[in-house]
Coordinates of C-alpha atoms in Angstrom, one line a residue:
X1 CA 2.2 11.8 -14.3
X2 CA 1.8 14.5 -11.6
X3 CA 1.4 13.2 -8.1
X4 CA -2.1 14.5 -7.5
X5 CA -3.3 12.7 -10.6
X6 CA -1.5 9.5 -9.6
X7 CA -3.0 9.7 -6.1
X8 CA -6.5 10.1 -7.5
X9 CA -6.0 7.2 -9.8
X10 CA -4.7 5.0 -7.0
X11 CA -7.7 6.0 -4.8
X12 CA -10.1 4.9 -7.5
X13 CA -8.1 1.6 -7.9
X14 CA -8.1 0.6 -4.3
X15 CA -10.9 -1.0 -2.2
X16 CA -14.0 1.2 -2.0
X17 CA -14.0 1.3 1.8
X18 CA -10.4 2.6 1.8
X19 CA -10.9 5.6 -0.4
X20 CA -11.5 8.2 2.3
X21 CA -8.4 7.1 4.2
X22 CA -5.9 8.6 1.9
X23 CA -4.1 12.0 2.1
X24 CA -6.3 15.0 1.4
X25 CA -3.7 16.3 -1.1
X26 CA -6.0 18.6 -2.9
X27 CA -7.1 20.4 0.2
X28 CA -3.5 20.8 1.4
X29 CA -2.5 22.1 -2.0
X30 CA -5.3 24.7 -1.8
X31 CA -4.0 25.9 1.6
X32 CA -0.4 26.2 0.3
X33 CA -1.7 28.5 -2.6
X34 CA -3.3 30.8 0.0
X35 CA 0.1 31.3 1.8
X36 CA 2.1 34.3 0.6
X37 CA 5.6 33.5 -0.4
X38 CA 6.7 36.9 0.9
X39 CA 5.5 36.3 4.5
X40 CA 7.4 33.3 5.9
X41 CA 6.5 32.4 9.5
X42 CA 8.1 34.6 12.2
X43 CA 9.8 33.1 15.2
X44 CA 9.2 33.7 18.9
X45 CA 12.2 34.1 21.2
X46 CA 12.1 30.5 22.0
X47 CA 12.4 29.6 18.3
X48 CA 8.8 28.3 17.8
X49 CA 7.2 29.4 14.6
X50 CA 4.3 31.8 14.6
X51 CA 1.8 30.9 11.8
X52 CA -0.9 33.0 10.1
X53 CA -4.3 31.4 9.6
X54 CA -3.5 29.5 6.3
X55 CA -0.3 28.2 7.8
X56 CA -2.0 27.1 11.0
X57 CA -4.8 25.4 9.1
X58 CA -2.1 23.6 6.9
X59 CA -0.2 22.3 10.0
X60 CA -3.5 21.3 11.7
X61 CA -4.6 19.4 8.7
X62 CA -1.3 17.7 8.3
X63 CA -1.4 16.4 11.9
X64 CA -5.0 15.4 11.4
X65 CA -4.0 13.4 8.3
X66 CA -1.3 11.5 10.2
X67 CA -3.7 10.6 13.0
X68 CA -6.1 9.3 10.3
X69 CA -3.3 7.2 8.7
X70 CA -2.2 5.8 12.0
X71 CA -5.7 4.8 13.1
X72 CA -6.5 3.1 9.8
X73 CA -3.2 1.4 9.5
X74 CA -3.1 0.0 13.0
X75 CA -6.7 -1.3 12.7
X76 CA -5.8 -3.1 9.5
X77 CA -2.5 -4.4 10.9
X78 CA -4.4 -5.9 13.9
X79 CA -7.0 -7.4 11.7
X80 CA -4.3 -8.9 9.4
X81 CA -2.5 -10.5 12.4
X82 CA -5.7 -12.2 13.5
X83 CA -6.7 -13.3 10.0
X84 CA -3.2 -14.7 9.3
X85 CA -3.4 -16.8 12.4
X86 CA -7.0 -18.0 11.6
X87 CA -5.9 -18.8 8.0
X88 CA -3.1 -21.0 9.2
X89 CA -5.5 -22.8 11.7
X90 CA -8.0 -23.3 8.9
X91 CA -5.3 -24.9 6.6
X92 CA -4.2 -27.3 9.3
X93 CA -7.8 -28.2 10.1
X94 CA -8.7 -29.0 6.5
X95 CA -5.5 -31.0 6.1
X96 CA -6.1 -32.9 9.4
X97 CA -9.7 -33.8 8.5
X98 CA -10.0 -34.0 4.7
X99 CA -6.4 -34.4 3.6
X100 CA -4.8 -37.6 2.4
X101 CA -3.7 -38.5 5.9
X102 CA -6.7 -36.9 7.6
X103 CA -9.2 -38.4 10.0
X104 CA -11.9 -38.3 7.3
X105 CA -9.8 -38.3 4.2
X106 CA -11.8 -37.2 1.1
X107 CA -10.3 -36.0 -2.1
X108 CA -13.4 -34.2 -3.2
X109 CA -14.0 -32.4 0.1
X110 CA -10.3 -31.6 0.4
X111 CA -10.1 -30.2 -3.2
X112 CA -13.2 -28.0 -2.6
X113 CA -11.9 -26.6 0.7
X114 CA -8.4 -26.0 -0.6
X115 CA -9.9 -24.2 -3.6
X116 CA -11.7 -21.8 -1.3
X117 CA -8.6 -21.3 0.9
X118 CA -6.6 -20.5 -2.2
X119 CA -9.1 -17.7 -3.2
X120 CA -8.9 -16.3 0.4
X121 CA -5.1 -16.4 0.4
X122 CA -5.0 -14.4 -2.9
X123 CA -7.4 -11.9 -1.5
X124 CA -5.6 -11.6 1.8
X125 CA -2.2 -11.3 0.2
X126 CA -3.6 -8.6 -2.1
X127 CA -5.0 -6.6 0.8
X128 CA -1.6 -6.6 2.5
X129 CA 0.1 -5.4 -0.6
X130 CA -2.5 -2.6 -0.8
X131 CA -1.7 -1.6 2.8
X132 CA 2.1 -1.4 1.9
X133 CA 1.1 0.8 -1.0
X134 CA -1.2 2.9 1.2
X135 CA 1.8 3.6 3.5
X136 CA 4.1 4.4 0.6
X137 CA 1.8 6.7 -1.4
X138 CA 0.7 8.7 1.7
X139 CA 4.3 9.2 2.8
X140 CA 5.2 10.4 -0.7
X141 CA 2.3 12.8 -0.7
X142 CA 3.3 14.3 2.7
X143 CA 6.9 14.8 1.5
X144 CA 5.7 16.4 -1.8
X145 CA 3.2 18.8 -0.1
X146 CA 5.7 19.8 2.5
X147 CA 8.2 20.6 -0.3
X148 CA 5.6 22.9 -1.8
X149 CA 5.0 24.5 1.5
X150 CA 8.7 25.2 2.2
X151 CA 9.1 26.6 -1.3
X152 CA 6.1 28.9 -0.9
X153 CA 6.9 30.1 2.6
X154 CA 10.7 30.0 2.8
X155 CA 10.3 27.9 5.9
X156 CA 12.0 24.6 6.7
X157 CA 9.0 22.6 7.9
X158 CA 9.7 19.5 5.8
X159 CA 12.7 18.1 7.5
X160 CA 11.4 18.1 11.1
X161 CA 8.0 17.0 10.0
X162 CA 9.3 14.0 8.0
X163 CA 11.5 13.0 10.9
X164 CA 8.3 12.8 12.9
X165 CA 6.5 10.8 10.2
X166 CA 9.3 8.2 10.1
X167 CA 8.4 7.3 13.7
X168 CA 4.7 6.9 13.0
X169 CA 2.9 3.5 13.0
X170 CA 1.6 3.9 9.4
X171 CA 5.2 4.2 8.1
X172 CA 6.4 1.1 9.9
X173 CA 5.5 -1.7 7.6
X174 CA 8.0 -4.4 8.7
X175 CA 5.3 -6.6 10.3
X176 CA 3.1 -6.5 7.3
X177 CA 6.0 -7.3 5.0
X178 CA 6.8 -10.3 7.3
X179 CA 3.2 -11.5 7.1
X180 CA 3.4 -11.2 3.3
X181 CA 6.5 -13.3 3.1
X182 CA 5.0 -16.0 5.4
X183 CA 1.9 -16.1 3.2
X184 CA 4.0 -16.4 0.1
X185 CA 5.8 -19.4 1.7
X186 CA 2.3 -20.9 2.3
X187 CA 1.4 -20.3 -1.3
X188 CA 4.5 -21.9 -2.6
X189 CA 4.0 -24.9 -0.4
X190 CA 0.3 -25.4 -1.2
X191 CA 0.1 -24.3 -4.8
X192 CA 3.4 -25.0 -6.6
X193 CA 4.2 -23.3 -9.9
X194 CA 2.6 -25.1 -12.8
X195 CA -0.6 -25.9 -10.9
X196 CA -3.5 -25.8 -13.4
X197 CA -5.4 -23.4 -11.2
X198 CA -2.9 -20.7 -12.1
X199 CA -3.7 -20.8 -15.8
X200 CA -6.5 -18.2 -15.6
X201 CA -4.2 -15.3 -14.5
X202 CA -1.0 -16.4 -16.2
X203 CA -1.3 -14.1 -19.3
X204 CA -2.2 -11.0 -17.2
X205 CA 0.7 -11.6 -14.9
X206 CA 3.2 -12.0 -17.7
X207 CA 2.0 -8.8 -19.3
X208 CA 2.2 -6.9 -16.0
X209 CA 5.8 -8.1 -15.5
X210 CA 6.7 -7.0 -19.0
X211 CA 5.3 -3.5 -18.5
X212 CA 7.2 -3.1 -15.2
X213 CA 10.5 -4.1 -16.9
X214 CA 9.8 -1.5 -19.6
X215 CA 8.9 1.1 -16.9
X216 CA 5.6 1.5 -18.8
X217 CA 2.9 2.4 -16.2
X218 CA 0.3 3.8 -18.5
X219 CA -1.6 0.6 -18.9
X220 CA -5.1 -0.5 -18.4
X221 CA -5.4 -3.3 -15.8
X222 CA -7.9 -5.8 -16.9
X223 CA -10.0 -8.0 -14.7
X224 CA -11.9 -7.5 -11.5
X225 CA -11.5 -7.9 -7.8
X226 CA -8.5 -7.8 -5.5
X227 CA -6.2 -9.2 -8.2
X228 CA -6.7 -6.1 -10.3
X229 CA -6.3 -3.8 -7.3
X230 CA -3.1 -5.5 -6.3
X231 CA -1.5 -5.2 -9.7
X232 CA -2.5 -1.6 -9.9
X233 CA -1.0 -0.9 -6.4
X234 CA 2.2 -2.7 -7.4
X235 CA 2.7 -0.5 -10.4
X236 CA 2.2 2.6 -8.3
X237 CA 4.7 1.3 -5.7
X238 CA 7.2 0.6 -8.5
X239 CA 6.7 4.1 -10.0
X240 CA 7.0 6.2 -6.8
X241 CA 10.0 4.2 -5.5
X242 CA 12.0 4.3 -8.7
X243 CA 15.1 6.5 -8.5
X244 CA 15.0 9.7 -10.7
X245 CA 16.6 13.1 -11.0
X246 CA 14.4 14.3 -8.1
X247 CA 15.5 11.5 -5.8
X248 CA 16.4 12.9 -2.3
X249 CA 16.6 12.1 1.4
X250 CA 12.8 12.3 1.5
X251 CA 12.2 9.8 -1.3
X252 CA 11.4 6.2 -0.6
X253 CA 14.1 3.8 -1.7
X254 CA 13.8 2.2 -5.2
X255 CA 11.9 -1.1 -5.2
X256 CA 13.8 -4.1 -6.3
X257 CA 12.4 -5.6 -9.5
X258 CA 12.7 -9.2 -8.2
X259 CA 10.5 -8.2 -5.2
X260 CA 7.9 -6.9 -7.6
X261 CA 7.9 -10.1 -9.6
X262 CA 7.6 -12.1 -6.4
X263 CA 4.5 -10.2 -5.3
X264 CA 3.0 -10.6 -8.8
X265 CA 3.8 -14.3 -8.9
X266 CA 2.2 -14.9 -5.5
X267 CA -1.1 -13.4 -6.6
X268 CA -1.5 -16.0 -9.3

């Protein structure tokens, strides 16, 4: 599947309020087509490139896109930090009040509250996986459109630009990955494997794992809500981070299958 089609598919499969936050790949591709391959950018005496109008618009739009990614990513990251802390406080509060050893122990209230917490954990975990995917697919899009630009112009813009991208907040996902792992630990502690509440999604999860093992990404994700979005995002991450004949220094590293299964398992 060509990247532009894959990006459009991912945009449709993400949360509606996120859809205008992705790379404007189509607009950038149009600008690249306007650039003549016979007129690469000239250089001033100081070595700075001199761009024509399409080239200038292309570089301006690229920088604008990075600013957009950073703003959105940092807002979500801050929100996730706050929500993660509030979720942990909520769990402790429910356990201390309604739990077996709580001040007002009640099995029915405890079960009801924990059920709602479970749903919120699944949704929260899914959003964080979607943000990791957001970072991955936008980085991949930048690398691909810069490759097209260099090929069209004869310039060498991709390497310095990607070096700049690697230092941007939207590319730095370590904190989100840490929050995901902490949430998975919470899931394992509160909802052990075999819990009856997992039964509803079990068949879909197993089918998704099977498709990933077979490298078969052309599947229809059934179901609704964040669970469906998360599985679709995971398949996209797996696809764009799988090594191939076009693997290069600009590619994201291949994702480990065990990590993929862990993400899927935790969304049960």
